[in-house]
Tab-separated table of C-alpha atoms and ligand atoms in Angstrom:
chain	number	residue	atom	x	y	z
Q	1	UNK	CA	0.000	0.000	0.000
Q	2	UNK	CA	2.957	2.342	0.532
Q	3	UNK	CA	3.637	2.478	-3.218
Q	4	UNK	CA	0.008	3.274	-3.912
Q	5	UNK	CA	-0.051	6.049	-1.312
Q	6	UNK	CA	3.122	7.555	-2.777
Q	7	UNK	CA	1.540	7.499	-6.235
Q	8	UNK	CA	-1.587	9.235	-4.910
Q	9	UNK	CA	0.561	11.830	-3.211
Q	10	UNK	CA	2.457	12.434	-6.453
Q	11	UNK	CA	-0.767	12.810	-8.420
Q	12	UNK	CA	-2.035	15.302	-5.856
Q	13	UNK	CA	0.888	17.546	-6.728
Q	14	UNK	CA	-0.614	17.943	-10.204
Q	15	UNK	CA	-4.175	18.630	-9.065
Q	16	UNK	CA	-5.848	21.544	-10.805
Q	17	UNK	CA	-7.741	23.222	-7.985
Q	18	UNK	CA	-7.550	26.999	-8.489
Q	19	UNK	CA	-11.050	27.569	-7.068
Q	20	UNK	CA	-11.170	25.467	-3.920
Q	21	UNK	CA	-7.445	24.848	-3.335
Q	22	UNK	CA	-8.631	21.378	-2.224
Q	23	UNK	CA	-6.046	19.215	-3.917
Q	24	UNK	CA	-6.616	15.467	-4.161
Q	25	UNK	CA	-4.654	12.645	-5.743
Q	26	UNK	CA	-5.764	9.052	-6.224
Q	27	UNK	CA	-3.994	5.877	-7.247
Q	28	UNK	CA	-5.675	2.617	-8.160
Q	29	UNK	CA	-4.082	-0.806	-8.257
Q	30	UNK	CA	-5.605	-3.075	-10.886
Q	31	UNK	CA	-5.734	-6.834	-10.467
Q	32	UNK	CA	-2.600	-7.262	-12.574
Q	33	UNK	CA	-0.648	-5.019	-10.194
Q	34	UNK	CA	-0.562	-1.996	-12.468
Q	35	UNK	CA	-1.084	1.424	-10.895
Q	36	UNK	CA	-3.227	4.182	-12.403
Q	37	UNK	CA	-3.348	7.716	-11.083
Q	38	UNK	CA	-5.662	10.697	-11.207
Q	39	UNK	CA	-6.047	14.102	-9.635
Q	40	UNK	CA	-8.971	16.432	-9.224
Q	41	UNK	CA	-9.508	18.811	-12.115
Q	42	UNK	CA	-11.700	21.800	-11.330
Q	43	UNK	CA	-13.555	23.951	-13.805
Q	44	UNK	CA	-14.903	27.506	-13.745
Q	45	UNK	CA	-18.294	25.856	-14.249
Q	46	UNK	CA	-18.029	24.021	-10.909
Q	47	UNK	CA	-20.252	21.008	-11.675
Q	48	UNK	CA	-17.940	20.101	-14.539
Q	49	UNK	CA	-15.072	19.412	-12.143
Q	50	UNK	CA	-13.602	15.919	-11.990
Q	51	UNK	CA	-12.696	13.962	-8.871
Q	52	UNK	CA	-9.271	12.360	-8.541
Q	53	UNK	CA	-10.777	8.886	-8.203
Q	54	UNK	CA	-12.731	9.306	-11.450
Q	55	UNK	CA	-9.575	10.370	-13.254
Q	56	UNK	CA	-7.687	7.354	-11.958
Q	57	UNK	CA	-10.539	5.057	-12.972
Q	58	UNK	CA	-10.554	6.503	-16.470
Q	59	UNK	CA	-6.795	5.947	-16.726
Q	60	UNK	CA	-7.198	2.339	-15.577
Q	61	UNK	CA	-9.965	1.577	-18.055
Q	62	UNK	CA	-8.080	3.349	-20.848
Q	63	UNK	CA	-5.170	1.017	-20.098
Q	64	UNK	CA	-7.478	-1.959	-20.642
Q	65	UNK	CA	-7.940	-2.911	-16.964
Q	66	UNK	CA	-11.378	-3.336	-15.432
Q	67	UNK	CA	-10.772	-4.825	-11.969
Q	68	UNK	CA	-9.357	-2.824	-9.100
Q	69	UNK	CA	-8.066	-4.332	-5.881
Q	70	UNK	CA	-7.088	-1.190	-3.969
Q	71	UNK	CA	-7.226	2.578	-4.117
Q	72	UNK	CA	-5.265	5.204	-2.204
Q	73	UNK	CA	-6.401	8.797	-1.891
Q	74	UNK	CA	-4.314	11.726	-0.705
Q	75	UNK	CA	-5.926	15.004	0.303
Q	76	UNK	CA	-7.705	16.922	3.019
Q	77	UNK	CA	-6.450	17.446	6.515
Q	78	UNK	CA	-5.290	15.205	9.321
Q	79	UNK	CA	-8.685	15.662	10.978
Q	80	UNK	CA	-10.654	15.138	7.757
Q	81	UNK	CA	-8.669	13.285	5.115
Q	82	UNK	CA	-10.263	13.114	1.670
Q	83	UNK	CA	-12.533	10.097	1.407
Q	84	UNK	CA	-14.314	9.241	-1.837
Q	85	UNK	CA	-17.517	11.234	-2.423
Q	86	UNK	CA	-20.744	9.325	-2.903
Q	87	UNK	CA	-20.476	9.360	-6.668
Q	88	UNK	CA	-16.934	8.035	-6.605
Q	89	UNK	CA	-17.872	5.267	-4.182
Q	90	UNK	CA	-20.352	4.048	-6.794
Q	91	UNK	CA	-17.866	4.527	-9.650
Q	92	UNK	CA	-15.155	2.605	-7.794
Q	93	UNK	CA	-17.547	-0.222	-6.875
Q	94	UNK	CA	-18.292	-0.846	-10.554
Q	95	UNK	CA	-14.742	-2.184	-10.972
Q	96	UNK	CA	-13.813	-3.311	-7.456
Q	97	UNK	CA	-13.232	-6.836	-6.243
Q	98	UNK	CA	-15.540	-7.654	-3.301
Q	99	UNK	CA	-12.946	-6.902	-0.613
Q	100	UNK	CA	-11.225	-3.954	-2.325
Q	101	UNK	CA	-9.253	-1.849	0.101
Q	102	UNK	CA	-9.324	1.944	0.382
Q	103	UNK	CA	-6.533	3.886	2.054
Q	104	UNK	CA	-6.835	7.593	2.744
Q	105	UNK	CA	-4.080	9.896	3.876
Q	106	UNK	CA	-4.106	13.606	4.501
Q	107	UNK	CA	-2.587	16.173	2.180
Q	108	UNK	CA	0.814	15.663	3.755
Q	109	UNK	CA	0.664	11.906	3.222
Q	110	UNK	CA	0.117	11.044	6.895
Q	111	UNK	CA	-2.826	10.021	9.025
Q	112	UNK	CA	-3.329	6.717	7.256
Q	113	UNK	CA	-6.802	5.215	7.535
Q	114	UNK	CA	-7.655	1.938	5.859
Q	115	UNK	CA	-11.097	0.593	5.106
Q	116	UNK	CA	-12.975	-1.638	2.691
Q	117	UNK	CA	-14.889	-0.084	-0.174
Q	118	UNK	CA	-17.891	-2.238	0.765
Q	119	UNK	CA	-17.987	-0.455	4.139
Q	120	UNK	CA	-18.116	2.920	2.366
Q	121	UNK	CA	-20.923	1.841	0.037
Q	122	UNK	CA	-23.244	-0.669	1.668
Q	123	UNK	CA	-25.983	-1.840	-0.677
Q	124	UNK	CA	-24.278	-0.225	-3.678
Q	125	UNK	CA	-26.060	-0.552	-6.991
Q	126	UNK	CA	-24.486	-3.296	-9.084
Q	127	UNK	CA	-24.855	-4.970	-12.422
Q	128	UNK	CA	-27.087	-7.639	-10.928
Q	129	UNK	CA	-29.528	-4.988	-9.695
Q	130	UNK	CA	-30.503	-3.896	-13.173
Q	131	UNK	CA	-33.835	-5.146	-14.499
Z	201	ZN	ZN1	-15.741	12.005	-6.180
């Protein structure tokens, strides 16, 4: 997980957050061990902004990988490290193995907290739920 956290921290350095100054980096490990990164990308039209996790997911899928085993996120403060927003919890679950791990660290890379994605999104909507 240390490598994944370092990758998330590195991606955070490239975050485009001129409006909120809330910089976030994310790194996803696919089931083949490859790592895919993303950072938040804000926009003057605020709703068009992109979360770091979504960017990392897009990079993973663009690389031809569709199963993630872990994600690390770097951002926020020691008291409130950046955890995936509701939309990103659903996006991540689309590609996650059942026991996918999530690690969050603050903007300095400390304050590690580890959890399972399933704990962040109980009863998430899945392929099998579609009619
Ligand atoms: Zn999000």
